[in-house]
Coordinates of C-alpha atoms (C1' of nucleotides) in Angstrom, one line a residue:
Chain A
M245 CA 26.6 63.6 9.8
S246 CA 26.8 67.3 10.8
D247 CA 29.9 67.9 12.8
H248 CA 33.1 67.0 11.0
N249 CA 35.3 68.3 13.9
S250 CA 34.7 65.4 16.3
P251 CA 34.7 62.2 14.3
T252 CA 35.6 60.1 17.3
S253 CA 32.6 60.8 19.3
K254 CA 30.4 60.5 16.2
L255 CA 31.8 57.0 15.6
G256 CA 31.2 56.1 19.2
T257 CA 27.6 57.1 18.9
A258 CA 27.0 55.2 15.8
A259 CA 28.4 52.1 17.4
A260 CA 26.2 52.4 20.4
V261 CA 23.1 52.7 18.3
D262 CA 23.9 49.6 16.3
V263 CA 24.2 47.4 19.3
A264 CA 20.5 47.6 19.9
Y265 CA 19.7 46.0 16.6
S266 CA 22.4 43.5 15.9
P267 CA 24.8 44.8 13.2
L268 CA 24.1 41.6 11.3
S269 CA 20.7 42.9 10.4
T270 CA 22.3 46.2 9.4
R271 CA 24.7 44.5 7.1
L272 CA 22.4 42.0 5.6
S273 CA 19.8 44.7 5.0
R274 CA 22.3 46.6 2.9
Y275 CA 22.1 43.9 0.3
Y276 CA 18.6 42.6 0.7
R277 CA 15.8 44.4 2.3
L278 CA 14.8 41.7 4.8
N279 CA 11.2 42.4 5.9
A280 CA 10.3 43.3 9.4
D281 CA 9.4 39.6 10.2
D282 CA 12.8 38.5 9.0
I283 CA 14.6 41.0 11.1
A284 CA 12.4 40.2 14.1
T285 CA 13.1 36.5 13.6
L286 CA 16.8 37.1 13.5
E287 CA 16.9 39.3 16.5
A288 CA 14.6 37.1 18.5
L289 CA 16.7 34.0 18.1
P290 CA 17.6 32.7 21.6
H291 CA 21.1 33.5 22.4
K292 CA 23.7 34.3 25.0
Q293 CA 26.1 37.2 24.6
L294 CA 29.7 37.1 25.8
A295 CA 32.1 40.0 26.3
F296 CA 35.8 39.4 25.6
G297 CA 38.7 41.6 26.5
A298 CA 41.3 42.7 23.9
K299 CA 43.7 40.0 22.6
T300 CA 41.7 37.1 24.0
P301 CA 41.4 33.8 22.2
I302 CA 37.8 32.8 21.5
V303 CA 38.3 29.6 19.6
S304 CA 41.6 27.6 19.5
R305 CA 42.7 25.4 16.6
G306 CA 41.1 22.0 17.0
D307 CA 38.4 23.2 19.3
V308 CA 34.9 21.8 18.9
V309 CA 32.6 24.6 17.6
D310 CA 29.0 24.0 18.3
Q311 CA 27.6 27.5 18.4
L312 CA 26.9 30.0 15.7
M313 CA 28.7 33.1 16.8
L314 CA 27.9 36.6 15.6
L315 CA 30.2 39.5 16.2
I316 CA 28.2 42.3 17.7
S317 CA 31.0 44.8 18.5
G318 CA 34.7 45.0 18.4
W319 CA 37.3 43.5 16.0
V320 CA 38.1 39.8 15.9
V321 CA 40.5 37.8 13.7
R322 CA 41.0 34.4 12.3
C323 CA 44.6 33.5 12.4
R324 CA 47.1 30.7 11.8
Y325 CA 50.7 30.2 12.9
T326 CA 53.8 28.7 11.3
R327 CA 55.8 26.1 13.2
S328 CA 58.3 28.9 14.0
G329 CA 55.6 30.8 15.7
S330 CA 54.9 33.7 13.3
R331 CA 51.3 34.7 13.0
Q332 CA 49.3 35.3 9.9
I333 CA 45.9 37.0 10.2
I334 CA 43.7 35.2 7.7
H335 CA 40.7 37.5 8.0
I336 CA 39.6 40.5 10.1
L337 CA 36.0 40.2 11.3
L338 CA 34.1 43.4 11.9
P339 CA 30.7 43.9 13.7
G340 CA 28.0 42.1 11.9
D341 CA 30.3 39.4 10.6
I342 CA 29.7 35.7 11.2
V343 CA 32.4 34.3 13.4
T344 CA 31.8 30.7 12.8
P345 CA 30.1 30.3 9.4
D346 CA 31.0 26.7 9.0
V347 CA 29.5 25.5 12.2
F348 CA 26.9 23.7 10.0
V349 CA 29.4 21.4 8.3
L350 CA 32.7 21.4 10.3
R351 CA 32.9 20.2 13.8
R352 CA 36.3 21.5 14.7
S353 CA 38.0 24.7 13.9
D354 CA 41.1 24.5 11.7
H355 CA 42.2 28.0 12.8
E356 CA 42.4 30.2 15.9
I357 CA 39.9 32.9 16.4
S358 CA 40.7 35.7 18.8
T359 CA 39.9 39.3 19.6
L360 CA 42.0 42.3 18.7
S361 CA 39.9 44.9 20.6
E362 CA 37.4 44.3 23.3
A363 CA 34.4 42.5 21.6
N364 CA 30.9 41.3 22.2
V365 CA 29.9 38.0 20.6
R366 CA 26.4 36.5 20.4
L367 CA 26.0 32.8 20.6
I368 CA 23.1 31.0 18.9
S369 CA 22.4 27.3 18.6
P370 CA 22.9 26.2 15.0
R371 CA 19.7 24.3 15.4
A372 CA 17.7 27.5 16.1
V373 CA 19.3 29.2 13.1
Q374 CA 18.3 26.3 10.8
D375 CA 14.8 26.6 12.1
A376 CA 14.9 30.2 11.0
F377 CA 16.1 29.1 7.6
Q378 CA 13.0 26.9 7.4
K379 CA 10.8 29.9 8.2
S380 CA 12.3 32.3 5.8
A381 CA 14.3 31.4 2.7
R382 CA 15.5 35.0 2.6
I383 CA 17.2 34.5 5.9
A384 CA 19.0 31.4 4.7
A385 CA 20.0 33.2 1.5
A386 CA 21.3 36.1 3.6
F387 CA 23.6 33.8 5.5
W388 CA 25.0 32.1 2.4
W389 CA 25.4 35.6 1.0
A390 CA 27.5 36.6 4.0
A391 CA 29.6 33.5 3.6
A392 CA 30.1 34.3 -0.1
L393 CA 31.2 37.8 0.7
E394 CA 33.8 36.6 3.2
D395 CA 35.1 34.4 0.4
A396 CA 35.4 37.4 -1.8
V397 CA 37.3 39.3 0.8
A398 CA 39.6 36.3 1.2
R399 CA 40.3 36.3 -2.5
E400 CA 41.3 40.0 -2.3
Q401 CA 43.6 39.2 0.6
I402 CA 45.3 36.5 -1.5
L403 CA 45.9 39.0 -4.3
R404 CA 47.1 41.6 -1.8
L405 CA 49.6 39.3 -0.2
G406 CA 50.8 37.7 -3.4
R407 CA 51.1 40.6 -5.8
R408 CA 51.2 43.9 -4.0
S409 CA 54.1 45.9 -2.4
A410 CA 54.0 47.0 1.2
I411 CA 53.2 50.6 0.3
E412 CA 50.1 49.4 -1.6
R413 CA 49.1 46.7 1.0
V414 CA 48.6 49.0 3.9
P415 CA 46.3 51.6 2.3
H416 CA 44.5 48.8 0.4
L417 CA 43.6 47.1 3.7
F418 CA 42.6 50.4 5.2
L419 CA 40.2 51.1 2.3
E420 CA 38.7 47.6 2.6
L421 CA 38.1 48.2 6.3
H422 CA 36.7 51.6 5.7
R423 CA 34.2 50.3 3.2
R424 CA 33.2 47.4 5.4
L425 CA 32.8 49.7 8.4
L426 CA 30.7 52.0 6.4
L427 CA 28.2 49.2 5.8
V428 CA 27.6 48.9 9.5
H429 CA 27.7 52.6 10.2
Q430 CA 31.0 52.5 12.1
A431 CA 32.8 54.9 9.8
T432 CA 32.3 58.3 8.3
E433 CA 33.1 59.1 4.8
E434 CA 36.6 60.2 5.8
N435 CA 37.5 58.5 9.1
F436 CA 37.3 55.3 11.1
L437 CA 38.7 54.0 14.4
L438 CA 41.5 51.5 14.1
P439 CA 41.5 49.6 17.5
I440 CA 44.5 47.5 16.6
T441 CA 48.3 47.7 16.8
Q442 CA 50.8 48.0 14.0
L443 CA 51.9 44.5 14.8
D444 CA 48.4 43.3 14.0
I445 CA 48.5 45.2 10.7
A446 CA 51.8 43.6 10.0
D447 CA 50.4 40.1 10.7
A448 CA 47.5 40.7 8.5
L449 CA 49.6 41.9 5.6
G450 CA 52.5 39.5 5.8
L451 CA 55.0 42.2 6.8
S452 CA 57.1 43.1 9.9
S453 CA 55.8 45.6 12.3
V454 CA 58.9 47.7 11.7
H455 CA 58.1 48.0 8.1
V456 CA 54.5 48.8 8.7
S457 CA 55.6 51.7 10.9
R458 CA 57.9 53.0 8.2
T459 CA 55.2 52.6 5.6
L460 CA 52.6 54.4 7.7
R461 CA 55.0 57.3 8.2
K462 CA 55.5 57.5 4.5
L463 CA 51.8 57.5 3.7
V464 CA 51.2 60.2 6.3
H465 CA 54.1 62.2 5.0
E466 CA 52.6 62.0 1.5
K467 CA 49.3 63.2 3.0
L468 CA 47.5 60.1 1.6
I469 CA 46.2 59.3 5.1
H470 CA 46.0 60.8 8.5
Y471 CA 46.9 58.7 11.5
D472 CA 47.2 59.5 15.2
G473 CA 47.4 56.0 16.6
T474 CA 43.7 55.2 16.8
L475 CA 41.9 57.2 14.1
I476 CA 42.6 56.7 10.4
G477 CA 41.6 59.7 8.2
I478 CA 41.4 59.4 4.4
P479 CA 41.3 62.9 2.9
S480 CA 40.5 61.5 -0.6
V481 CA 39.2 58.0 -0.9
E482 CA 39.5 58.2 -4.7
A483 CA 43.1 59.4 -4.6
L484 CA 44.1 56.7 -2.2
A485 CA 42.2 54.0 -4.1
S486 CA 44.0 55.0 -7.3
F487 CA 47.3 55.0 -5.5
C488 CA 47.0 51.4 -4.2
D489 CA 44.8 50.0 -7.0
F490 CA 41.8 49.5 -4.8
D491 CA 38.6 48.4 -6.6
T492 CA 35.3 47.9 -4.7
R493 CA 33.8 45.5 -7.1
Y494 CA 34.6 42.5 -4.9
F495 CA 32.0 43.7 -2.4
H496 CA 29.3 43.1 -5.0
L497 CA 27.6 46.4 -3.9
D498 CA 25.7 46.7 -7.1
S499 CA 23.7 43.4 -6.9
T500 CA 21.3 42.2 -4.3
I501 CA 20.1 38.9 -3.0
D502 CA 16.9 39.4 -4.9
E503 CA 18.5 38.4 -8.1
A504 CA 20.1 35.3 -6.7
I505 CA 17.2 34.1 -4.6
T506 CA 15.0 33.7 -7.7
W507 CA 16.6 30.3 -8.1
S508 CA 14.9 28.8 -5.2
Chain B
M247 CA 48.0 -0.2 -8.1
S248 CA 50.4 -3.0 -9.0
D249 CA 53.2 -1.5 -11.2
H250 CA 55.3 1.1 -9.6
N251 CA 57.5 1.5 -12.7
S252 CA 55.1 3.4 -14.8
P253 CA 53.4 6.0 -12.7
T254 CA 52.3 8.0 -15.7
S255 CA 50.2 5.4 -17.3
K256 CA 48.8 4.4 -14.0
L257 CA 47.7 7.9 -13.3
G258 CA 46.2 8.1 -16.8
T259 CA 44.2 5.0 -16.2
A260 CA 42.9 6.2 -12.8
A261 CA 41.7 9.4 -14.5
A262 CA 39.9 7.5 -17.2
V263 CA 38.1 5.4 -14.7
D264 CA 37.0 8.3 -12.6
V265 CA 35.4 10.1 -15.6
A266 CA 32.7 7.5 -15.6
Y267 CA 31.4 8.4 -12.2
S268 CA 32.1 12.1 -11.7
P269 CA 35.0 12.7 -9.4
L270 CA 32.7 14.9 -7.3
S271 CA 31.0 11.7 -6.0
T272 CA 34.5 10.2 -5.4
R273 CA 35.5 13.2 -3.4
L274 CA 32.3 13.7 -1.4
S275 CA 32.2 10.0 -0.6
R276 CA 35.5 10.3 1.0
Y277 CA 33.9 12.4 3.7
Y278 CA 30.4 11.1 3.8
R279 CA 29.3 7.8 2.5
L280 CA 26.5 9.0 0.3
N281 CA 24.2 6.2 -0.4
A282 CA 23.6 4.7 -3.8
D283 CA 20.5 6.9 -4.3
D284 CA 22.4 10.0 -3.5
I285 CA 25.1 9.2 -6.0
A286 CA 22.6 8.2 -8.6
T287 CA 20.7 11.5 -8.0
L288 CA 24.0 13.4 -8.4
E289 CA 25.1 11.7 -11.5
A290 CA 21.6 11.8 -13.1
L291 CA 21.3 15.6 -12.8
P292 CA 20.6 16.9 -16.3
H293 CA 23.8 18.5 -17.6
K294 CA 25.9 19.5 -20.5
Q295 CA 29.6 18.8 -20.6
L296 CA 32.1 21.2 -22.2
A297 CA 35.7 20.5 -23.2
F298 CA 38.2 23.4 -22.9
G299 CA 41.7 23.6 -24.3
A300 CA 44.6 24.6 -22.1
K301 CA 45.0 28.2 -21.0
T302 CA 41.4 29.1 -21.9
P303 CA 39.2 31.5 -20.0
I304 CA 35.9 29.9 -18.8
V305 CA 34.5 32.8 -16.8
S306 CA 35.8 36.4 -17.0
R307 CA 35.5 39.0 -14.2
G308 CA 32.1 40.5 -14.2
D309 CA 30.5 37.7 -16.2
V310 CA 27.0 36.6 -15.3
V311 CA 27.3 33.0 -13.9
D312 CA 24.0 31.1 -14.1
Q313 CA 25.2 27.5 -14.2
L314 CA 26.7 25.3 -11.5
M315 CA 30.0 24.1 -12.9
L316 CA 31.8 20.9 -11.8
L317 CA 35.3 20.2 -12.8
I318 CA 35.4 16.7 -14.3
S319 CA 39.0 16.5 -15.5
G320 CA 41.9 18.8 -15.9
W321 CA 43.2 21.8 -13.8
V322 CA 41.4 25.1 -13.5
V323 CA 42.2 28.3 -11.6
R324 CA 40.5 31.2 -10.1
C325 CA 42.7 34.3 -10.6
R326 CA 42.9 38.0 -10.2
Y327 CA 45.1 40.7 -11.8
T328 CA 46.6 43.9 -10.5
R329 CA 46.3 47.1 -12.5
S330 CA 49.8 46.6 -13.7
G331 CA 48.9 43.2 -15.1
S332 CA 50.5 40.7 -12.8
R333 CA 48.5 37.7 -12.1
Q334 CA 47.7 36.0 -8.8
I335 CA 46.2 32.6 -8.8
I336 CA 43.7 32.5 -6.0
H337 CA 42.9 28.9 -6.0
I338 CA 43.7 25.8 -8.0
L339 CA 40.7 23.6 -8.8
L340 CA 41.2 19.9 -9.3
P341 CA 38.8 17.3 -10.7
G342 CA 35.8 16.9 -8.4
D343 CA 35.9 20.6 -7.3
I344 CA 33.0 22.9 -7.7
V345 CA 34.0 25.7 -10.1
T346 CA 31.1 28.1 -9.3
P347 CA 30.1 27.4 -5.7
D348 CA 28.5 30.8 -5.2
V349 CA 26.1 30.6 -8.2
F350 CA 23.3 30.3 -5.6
V351 CA 24.0 33.7 -4.1
L352 CA 26.1 35.8 -6.4
R353 CA 25.1 36.7 -9.9
R354 CA 28.4 37.9 -11.3
S355 CA 31.8 36.5 -10.8
D356 CA 34.3 38.8 -9.1
H357 CA 37.3 36.8 -10.5
E358 CA 38.4 35.2 -13.6
I359 CA 38.2 31.4 -14.0
S360 CA 40.4 29.8 -16.6
T361 CA 42.0 26.4 -17.5
L362 CA 45.6 25.6 -17.0
S363 CA 45.5 22.2 -18.7
E364 CA 42.8 20.8 -21.0
A365 CA 39.7 20.4 -18.9
N366 CA 36.2 19.0 -19.0
V367 CA 33.5 20.9 -17.1
R368 CA 30.0 19.8 -16.4
L369 CA 27.2 22.4 -16.4
I370 CA 24.1 21.9 -14.2
S371 CA 21.2 24.3 -13.7
P372 CA 21.3 25.6 -10.1
R373 CA 17.6 24.9 -10.0
A374 CA 18.1 21.2 -10.6
V375 CA 20.8 21.1 -7.9
Q376 CA 18.5 22.8 -5.4
D377 CA 15.8 20.2 -6.2
A378 CA 18.4 17.6 -5.4
F379 CA 19.0 19.4 -2.1
Q380 CA 15.3 19.0 -1.3
K381 CA 15.4 15.3 -2.1
S382 CA 18.4 14.6 0.1
A383 CA 19.7 16.7 2.9
R384 CA 23.0 14.7 2.6
I385 CA 23.6 16.0 -0.8
A386 CA 23.0 19.6 0.4
A387 CA 25.4 19.0 3.3
A388 CA 28.0 17.6 0.9
F389 CA 27.9 20.7 -1.2
W390 CA 28.3 23.0 1.8
W391 CA 31.0 20.7 3.0
A392 CA 32.9 21.1 -0.3
A393 CA 32.6 24.9 0.0
A394 CA 33.9 24.9 3.5
L395 CA 36.9 22.8 2.4
E396 CA 37.7 25.3 -0.3
D397 CA 37.6 28.0 2.4
A398 CA 40.1 26.0 4.4
V399 CA 42.4 25.7 1.5
A400 CA 42.1 29.4 0.9
R401 CA 43.2 30.0 4.5
E402 CA 46.2 27.8 4.0
Q403 CA 47.0 29.8 0.9
I404 CA 46.9 33.0 2.9
L405 CA 49.3 31.7 5.5
R406 CA 51.6 30.3 2.7
L407 CA 51.8 33.7 1.0
G408 CA 52.1 35.8 4.1
R409 CA 54.5 33.9 6.2
R410 CA 56.4 31.3 4.3
S411 CA 59.6 31.6 2.2
A412 CA 59.9 30.5 -1.4
I413 CA 61.7 27.3 -0.5
E414 CA 58.8 26.3 1.8
R415 CA 56.0 27.6 -0.5
V416 CA 56.8 25.4 -3.4
P417 CA 56.9 22.0 -1.7
H418 CA 54.0 23.1 0.6
L419 CA 51.8 23.6 -2.5
F420 CA 53.0 20.3 -4.0
L421 CA 52.0 18.4 -0.8
E422 CA 48.6 20.1 -0.9
L423 CA 48.0 19.2 -4.5
H424 CA 49.3 15.7 -3.8
R425 CA 46.9 15.2 -1.0
R426 CA 43.9 16.6 -2.9
L427 CA 44.7 14.5 -5.9
L428 CA 44.9 11.4 -3.8
L429 CA 41.3 12.0 -2.7
V430 CA 40.2 11.7 -6.3
H431 CA 42.6 8.9 -7.2
Q432 CA 44.7 11.0 -9.5
A433 CA 48.0 10.5 -7.6
T434 CA 49.9 7.6 -6.2
E435 CA 51.5 7.7 -2.8
E436 CA 54.7 9.0 -4.4
N437 CA 53.8 10.7 -7.7
F438 CA 51.5 13.0 -9.4
L439 CA 51.3 14.7 -12.8
L440 CA 51.8 18.4 -12.8
P441 CA 50.1 19.7 -16.0
I442 CA 51.1 23.4 -15.4
T443 CA 54.1 25.6 -16.1
Q444 CA 56.5 27.1 -13.7
L445 CA 55.0 30.5 -14.4
D446 CA 51.7 29.1 -13.2
I447 CA 53.3 27.9 -10.0
A448 CA 54.9 31.3 -9.6
D449 CA 51.5 33.1 -10.0
A450 CA 50.0 30.7 -7.4
L451 CA 52.8 31.4 -4.9
G452 CA 53.3 35.1 -5.4
L453 CA 56.8 34.6 -6.8
S454 CA 58.6 35.2 -10.1
S455 CA 59.0 32.3 -12.5
V456 CA 62.8 32.8 -12.4
H457 CA 62.8 32.1 -8.7
V458 CA 60.5 29.2 -9.0
S459 CA 62.9 27.6 -11.4
R460 CA 65.8 28.2 -9.0
T461 CA 63.8 26.9 -6.0
L462 CA 62.8 23.7 -7.9
R463 CA 66.4 23.1 -8.9
K464 CA 67.4 23.4 -5.2
L465 CA 64.7 21.0 -4.0
V466 CA 65.7 18.4 -6.7
H467 CA 69.3 18.8 -5.8
E468 CA 68.5 18.2 -2.1
K469 CA 66.6 15.1 -3.3
L470 CA 63.4 16.3 -1.5
I471 CA 61.5 15.9 -4.8
H472 CA 61.9 14.5 -8.3
Y473 CA 60.8 16.6 -11.2
D474 CA 61.1 16.0 -14.9
G475 CA 58.8 18.7 -16.2
T476 CA 55.5 16.9 -15.8
L477 CA 55.8 14.4 -13.1
I478 CA 56.4 15.3 -9.4
G479 CA 57.9 12.6 -7.3
I480 CA 58.0 12.8 -3.5
P481 CA 60.3 10.1 -2.1
S482 CA 59.3 10.8 1.4
V483 CA 56.1 12.7 2.1
E484 CA 56.9 12.9 5.8
A485 CA 60.4 14.3 5.2
L486 CA 59.1 16.9 2.8
A487 CA 56.2 17.8 5.1
S488 CA 58.6 18.3 8.0
F489 CA 60.8 20.4 5.7
C490 CA 58.1 22.9 4.8
D491 CA 55.9 22.7 7.8
F492 CA 53.0 21.0 6.0
D493 CA 50.2 19.8 8.2
T494 CA 47.2 18.0 6.8
R495 CA 44.8 19.0 9.5
Y496 CA 43.2 21.7 7.4
F497 CA 41.7 19.0 5.2
H498 CA 39.6 17.7 8.1
L499 CA 40.3 14.2 7.1
D500 CA 39.4 12.9 10.5
S501 CA 35.8 14.1 10.7
T502 CA 32.8 13.3 8.5
I503 CA 29.7 15.0 7.5
D504 CA 27.8 12.6 9.8
E505 CA 28.9 14.6 12.8
A506 CA 27.8 17.9 11.4
I507 CA 24.6 16.8 9.7
T508 CA 23.0 15.9 13.0
W509 CA 22.2 19.5 13.4
S510 CA 19.5 19.4 10.8
Chain C
dC634 C1' 57.9 54.1 39.9
dG635 C1' 59.3 50.2 37.5
dT636 C1' 57.5 47.2 33.8
dC637 C1' 55.6 46.0 29.7
dC638 C1' 53.8 47.1 25.3
dT639 C1' 54.0 49.9 21.3
dA640 C1' 56.0 52.9 18.0
dT641 C1' 60.0 54.8 15.9
dT642 C1' 64.5 55.1 13.6
dG643 C1' 69.1 53.5 12.1
dA644 C1' 72.2 50.0 10.3
dT645 C1' 72.9 45.8 8.0
dG646 C1' 72.0 41.9 5.3
dG647 C1' 69.5 38.7 2.5
dG648 C1' 65.7 36.7 -0.1
dG649 C1' 63.6 37.5 -4.2
dT650 C1' 62.8 40.6 -8.4
dT651 C1' 64.2 42.2 -12.7
dC652 C1' 66.8 42.3 -16.9
dA653 C1' 69.1 39.7 -20.1
dA654 C1' 70.9 36.0 -22.8
dG655 C1' 71.0 31.2 -24.3
dG656 C1' 69.2 26.5 -25.0
dC657 C1' 65.7 23.2 -25.7
dG658 C1' 61.5 21.3 -27.5
dT659 C1' 57.4 21.8 -30.4
dG660 C1' 54.6 23.2 -33.8
dT661 C1' 53.9 25.4 -38.2
dG662 C1' 54.1 27.2 -42.7
dG663 C1' 56.7 27.8 -46.9
Chain D
dC294 C1' 61.4 18.7 -44.7
dC295 C1' 63.6 22.3 -43.1
dA296 C1' 63.5 27.1 -41.2
dC297 C1' 61.8 29.8 -38.1
dA298 C1' 59.0 31.3 -34.4
dC299 C1' 57.4 30.7 -30.0
dG300 C1' 56.8 29.1 -25.3
dC301 C1' 59.3 27.4 -21.5
dC302 C1' 63.2 26.6 -18.6
dT303 C1' 67.6 27.9 -17.0
dT304 C1' 71.5 30.6 -15.4
dG305 C1' 74.1 35.0 -14.5
dA306 C1' 74.3 39.7 -12.8
dA307 C1' 72.7 43.7 -10.5
dC308 C1' 69.6 45.7 -7.6
dC309 C1' 66.1 46.6 -4.1
dC310 C1' 62.5 45.9 -1.0
dC311 C1' 61.8 44.3 3.2
dA312 C1' 63.4 41.4 7.4
dT313 C1' 66.2 41.4 11.3
dC314 C1' 68.8 43.3 15.0
dA315 C1' 69.3 46.9 18.1
dA316 C1' 68.5 51.1 20.7
dT317 C1' 65.4 54.7 22.3
dA318 C1' 61.4 56.9 23.7
dG319 C1' 56.7 57.3 25.1
dG320 C1' 52.6 55.8 27.2
dA321 C1' 49.5 52.7 30.1
dC322 C1' 49.1 50.3 34.0
dG323 C1' 49.7 48.0 38.3

DNA sequence: CGTCCTATTGATGGGGTTCAAGGCGTGTGG
DNA sequence: CCACACGCCTTGAACCCCATCAATAGGACG
């Protein structure tokens, strides 16, 4: 947090640290302070870990999914295609996200899951996870919490696609990614690495890559963001948020699982 | 199921019948044959039932939600607004749907929930529902199943908004509603009642009401649908599905909870 | 050193918005 | 019972945001 002149190396370091403890723990701890036992249980779950190259499919539409997958590092997307072949990115998964949250109820995937950047994915048997749920209701709650948060992000995506212009969509997505990366210590207050292409951004935002390029140029020219191809800089998060009507409430940062868990 | 000349009254009758057993049971049974005990447990859960008029807010953004709500009859939407006031319908809830699926983990709603048509909503204490989960793992699985299906519909909504043209979006939504209404016996093979305005359709599809009107006229003129203001007729589901690239796979109609529940 | 992927910029066109006006049906109060 | 208001649908006209096509340039990589 000391040297603002080399954000890239700083981000790299942060990522390396988090791989030791899975970023899932990092993220869940942000909301609910899982105790040491919970975290130990989570981290000790028997698993394999797979490394994928960039732009590699992990799960295809119709595939049987029988492993719980956690994203350890890298960026992954859920996507769907129209008959004519154009791609829509449904959701961008970041380190700490659950890749296959519905493994407990759906046998086959209705969408494709593939990497954008290189990525590491941890595979755990659903059976083992459910055993962990038995051991600790907090762990179970944390998983449902994560699923509920993905739903909230999906709702924001729908609003963004349905009712925002291109010049709003692009920075709105950036602010969302920035906030989510902050939660897993993969961003500084002002910067984050964007390991994806403008075509990926276009497919996430329902735009053409040509128009994403133009929009980015415009945002840079207006000094609302910095962008050098891999690093996004946000000189003023407040100014940008105001510009694109970004509102963090959908992350539910002000509440914790404690409140909800009292039901059980 | 006998008289094809009066679809309206037939639909009305079907609705009346389903109110006796909650349409939740109807819908869940489609996927997993809950036994008589399960259905009895579900229906016997202590509850209040509320009747709402059309276009009435049920939950506002930021409200504390502490009741599980089930939609018994009528149409309800989740929606969000931009700063400038335009509305995006995130999700259309039909009879049998769970209005507040994240009551178990989130304390406040991040979106508004309001009726389109008149609607009846059943309120159940989350505590009572969790007791039912303890009693029957099948009931618990059925709830997570329902949540997973709402997610699948949300993914389809994202693809629809991001990558489909207006002339495809409108019939694509109609086919989705038709299929979902069929599951709760509120549609015939060819018809269903549409108790919402063209402005509602526009807000669901990210369009203007003017353009929805034009698009509907075009679809009627092409004889792909019939429409008299309240009743949608689909002369050929296959032809329309082909026209707008509609694919039912996202409903997971071919699998059942049986397969998934074997994990636990 | 060619090849492929990515980004950029220009030109053109179209799908959809916005503004505006008119008609229709329904409810409501004088 | 009628007049009026209001919500909803429809249609026209003008405009604009963004897609599409095309060409170029700059890496990265084998």
